[in-house]
Coordinates of C-alpha atoms in Angstrom, one line a residue:
X1 CA -62.7 -185.7 -177.6
X2 CA -60.4 -182.8 -177.9
X3 CA -61.2 -179.2 -176.8
X4 CA -59.0 -176.2 -177.1
X5 CA -59.8 -172.8 -175.6
X6 CA -57.8 -169.7 -175.8
X7 CA -58.1 -166.0 -175.0
X8 CA -56.2 -163.0 -173.8
X9 CA -56.4 -159.5 -172.4
X10 CA -54.6 -156.4 -173.5
X11 CA -54.3 -153.4 -171.3
X12 CA -52.4 -150.1 -171.7
X13 CA -51.0 -147.9 -168.9
X14 CA -49.4 -144.6 -169.8
X15 CA -47.5 -144.4 -166.5
X16 CA -45.4 -147.5 -167.3
X17 CA -42.3 -147.5 -169.6
X18 CA -43.6 -150.7 -171.2
X19 CA -47.2 -149.4 -171.7
X20 CA -48.8 -152.4 -173.4
X21 CA -49.5 -155.5 -171.2
X22 CA -50.7 -158.7 -172.9
X23 CA -52.1 -161.6 -170.8
X24 CA -52.6 -164.7 -173.1
X25 CA -54.2 -168.0 -172.0
X26 CA -54.6 -171.4 -173.7
X27 CA -56.0 -174.7 -172.4
X28 CA -56.3 -178.2 -173.9
X29 CA -58.6 -181.0 -172.7
X30 CA -58.4 -184.5 -174.0
X31 CA -60.9 -187.3 -173.1
X32 CA -59.1 -190.6 -173.9
X33 CA -62.0 -192.6 -172.3
X34 CA -65.6 -192.1 -171.3
X35 CA -65.9 -190.1 -168.0
X36 CA -62.1 -189.4 -167.9
X37 CA -60.4 -186.1 -168.9
X38 CA -56.9 -184.8 -168.9
X39 CA -56.4 -181.0 -169.1
X40 CA -53.5 -178.7 -169.3
X41 CA -53.5 -174.9 -169.1
X42 CA -50.8 -172.3 -169.9
X43 CA -51.2 -168.6 -169.1
X44 CA -49.2 -165.4 -168.6
X45 CA -50.8 -162.6 -166.6
X46 CA -49.5 -159.1 -166.6
X47 CA -50.5 -156.8 -163.7
X48 CA -49.7 -153.1 -163.7
X49 CA -48.8 -151.5 -160.3
X50 CA -51.9 -149.9 -158.8
X51 CA -54.1 -151.2 -161.7
X52 CA -56.8 -152.4 -159.3
X53 CA -57.4 -148.9 -158.1
X54 CA -58.6 -147.9 -161.6
X55 CA -61.3 -150.5 -162.0
X56 CA -64.7 -148.7 -161.9
X57 CA -67.4 -150.0 -159.6
X58 CA -70.1 -152.1 -161.1
X59 CA -72.8 -149.9 -159.6
X60 CA -74.7 -147.7 -161.9
X61 CA -74.9 -144.0 -161.4
X62 CA -72.4 -141.3 -160.6
X63 CA -69.1 -142.3 -159.0
X64 CA -65.8 -140.6 -158.3
X65 CA -62.4 -142.0 -159.0
X66 CA -60.4 -143.3 -156.0
X67 CA -58.8 -140.7 -153.8
X68 CA -55.6 -142.8 -153.2
X69 CA -52.4 -142.0 -154.9
X70 CA -49.3 -144.2 -155.2
X71 CA -45.6 -143.9 -156.2
X72 CA -42.6 -146.1 -156.4
X73 CA -41.0 -147.0 -153.0
X74 CA -37.5 -146.4 -154.4
X75 CA -37.6 -143.1 -156.3
X76 CA -34.8 -144.1 -158.7
X77 CA -36.7 -147.3 -159.8
X78 CA -39.6 -146.8 -162.2
X79 CA -42.8 -148.7 -161.8
X80 CA -42.8 -152.1 -163.6
X81 CA -45.5 -154.7 -164.2
X82 CA -45.7 -158.0 -162.5
X83 CA -45.8 -161.1 -164.8
X84 CA -47.1 -164.5 -163.7
X85 CA -46.5 -167.6 -165.8
X86 CA -48.8 -170.5 -164.8
X87 CA -48.7 -174.1 -166.0
X88 CA -51.0 -176.9 -164.8
X89 CA -52.0 -180.4 -165.6
X90 CA -55.2 -182.0 -164.2
X91 CA -56.8 -185.4 -164.5
X92 CA -60.6 -185.8 -163.8
X93 CA -62.7 -188.9 -163.4
X94 CA -66.5 -189.0 -163.1
X95 CA -67.7 -191.4 -160.5
X96 CA -71.5 -191.7 -160.3
X97 CA -72.7 -188.1 -159.7
X98 CA -69.3 -186.9 -158.5
X99 CA -66.0 -185.8 -160.2
X100 CA -62.7 -186.7 -158.6
X101 CA -59.6 -184.6 -159.7
X102 CA -55.9 -184.4 -159.1
X103 CA -53.8 -181.4 -160.3
X104 CA -50.2 -180.4 -160.4
X105 CA -49.2 -176.8 -161.1
X106 CA -46.2 -174.4 -161.2
X107 CA -46.1 -170.6 -161.1
X108 CA -43.3 -168.2 -161.7
X109 CA -43.9 -164.6 -160.7
X110 CA -41.4 -162.1 -162.1
X111 CA -41.1 -158.7 -160.4
X112 CA -43.7 -159.5 -157.8
X113 CA -45.5 -156.3 -156.7
X114 CA -45.5 -155.3 -153.0
X115 CA -47.9 -152.6 -151.8
X116 CA -47.1 -150.8 -148.6
X117 CA -49.8 -148.7 -146.8
X118 CA -49.4 -146.4 -143.8
X119 CA -45.8 -145.5 -144.4
X120 CA -44.6 -141.9 -144.3
X121 CA -41.5 -141.2 -146.4
X122 CA -39.9 -137.7 -146.4
X123 CA -40.7 -135.8 -149.6
X124 CA -43.8 -137.9 -150.5
X125 CA -47.4 -137.2 -149.8
X126 CA -48.6 -138.2 -146.4
X127 CA -50.0 -141.7 -145.7
X128 CA -53.1 -140.3 -143.9
X129 CA -54.0 -138.5 -147.2
X130 CA -54.3 -141.9 -148.9
X131 CA -50.8 -142.2 -150.4
X132 CA -49.2 -145.6 -150.6
X133 CA -46.1 -147.1 -152.1
X134 CA -45.6 -149.9 -154.7
X135 CA -42.4 -151.7 -155.5
X136 CA -41.2 -154.8 -157.3
X137 CA -40.0 -157.1 -154.5
X138 CA -38.4 -159.9 -156.4
X139 CA -39.4 -163.2 -158.0
X140 CA -41.5 -166.1 -156.6
X141 CA -41.5 -169.8 -157.8
X142 CA -44.4 -171.9 -156.5
X143 CA -45.2 -175.5 -157.2
X144 CA -48.0 -177.6 -155.8
X145 CA -50.4 -180.5 -155.9
X146 CA -54.2 -180.7 -155.2
X147 CA -56.9 -183.3 -155.0
X148 CA -60.6 -182.7 -154.9
X149 CA -64.1 -183.9 -155.4
X150 CA -67.2 -182.1 -156.5
X151 CA -70.7 -183.2 -156.9
X152 CA -74.3 -182.1 -157.7
X153 CA -76.2 -183.1 -154.5
X154 CA -79.5 -181.8 -155.8
X155 CA -80.6 -179.8 -158.9
X156 CA -79.7 -176.5 -157.2
X157 CA -77.2 -177.7 -154.6
X158 CA -73.6 -178.3 -155.7
X159 CA -70.6 -178.9 -153.4
X160 CA -66.8 -179.2 -153.7
X161 CA -63.8 -179.9 -151.5
X162 CA -60.2 -179.4 -152.6
X163 CA -57.0 -179.9 -150.7
X164 CA -53.8 -178.1 -152.0
X165 CA -50.2 -178.3 -150.9
X166 CA -47.9 -175.6 -152.2
X167 CA -44.2 -175.0 -151.9
X168 CA -42.9 -171.4 -152.7
X169 CA -39.5 -169.8 -152.8
X170 CA -38.9 -166.0 -153.1
X171 CA -35.8 -164.5 -154.6
X172 CA -34.9 -160.9 -153.6
X173 CA -35.5 -158.0 -155.9
X174 CA -32.5 -155.8 -155.0
X175 CA -32.7 -152.3 -153.6
X176 CA -36.4 -152.3 -153.1
X177 CA -36.0 -155.1 -150.5
X178 CA -33.6 -153.0 -148.4
X179 CA -36.1 -150.2 -148.4
X180 CA -38.8 -152.7 -147.4
X181 CA -36.6 -154.1 -144.6
X182 CA -36.3 -150.6 -143.2
X183 CA -39.9 -149.5 -143.6
X184 CA -41.9 -152.8 -143.3
X185 CA -39.7 -155.7 -142.2
X186 CA -42.7 -158.1 -141.8
X187 CA -43.3 -157.8 -145.6
X188 CA -40.0 -159.7 -146.3
X189 CA -39.8 -163.5 -146.1
X190 CA -36.8 -165.1 -147.8
X191 CA -37.4 -168.6 -146.6
X192 CA -38.9 -171.5 -148.6
X193 CA -42.5 -171.9 -147.4
X194 CA -44.9 -174.9 -147.5
X195 CA -48.5 -173.8 -147.5

């Protein structure tokens, strides 16, 4: 058996220099034997700075847009989108009513977004009025492995357990990092981390 799925999302933000953001995704699943599957997935996700603030609530009825405003932490740097490239390979084996899986993945985040709340900067709207700052803090590379098991215990009871180990490395993003070190030093971590 061979299954291919694909899709994507396109979003447009007028406040970005590069207004159109495309987020494609494709996955391939091969079943070389009964009850055994190998899958791979490739994706690229584009996130605009502050985009989550514009998502309307799911509730019906009248609602007001968010009262928060944001701007670039470094005035001379325009706001840029964050891009995440994700690659993973997974093997699954059905054992009785359970499925056992192992997975390896790698992510590269270019221009990772950092959002800073509660910081007052001269010449900018006050933090207590809901203003916050966004900047591109640098790049992140993360790789990891996971193992898991999931099962249908009863017709309406399903359970799963997964253990993941990840190793990540951050690369500085230039001037924005110096501003973050001055205003929010706890937001900067230049070490390799194992999570």
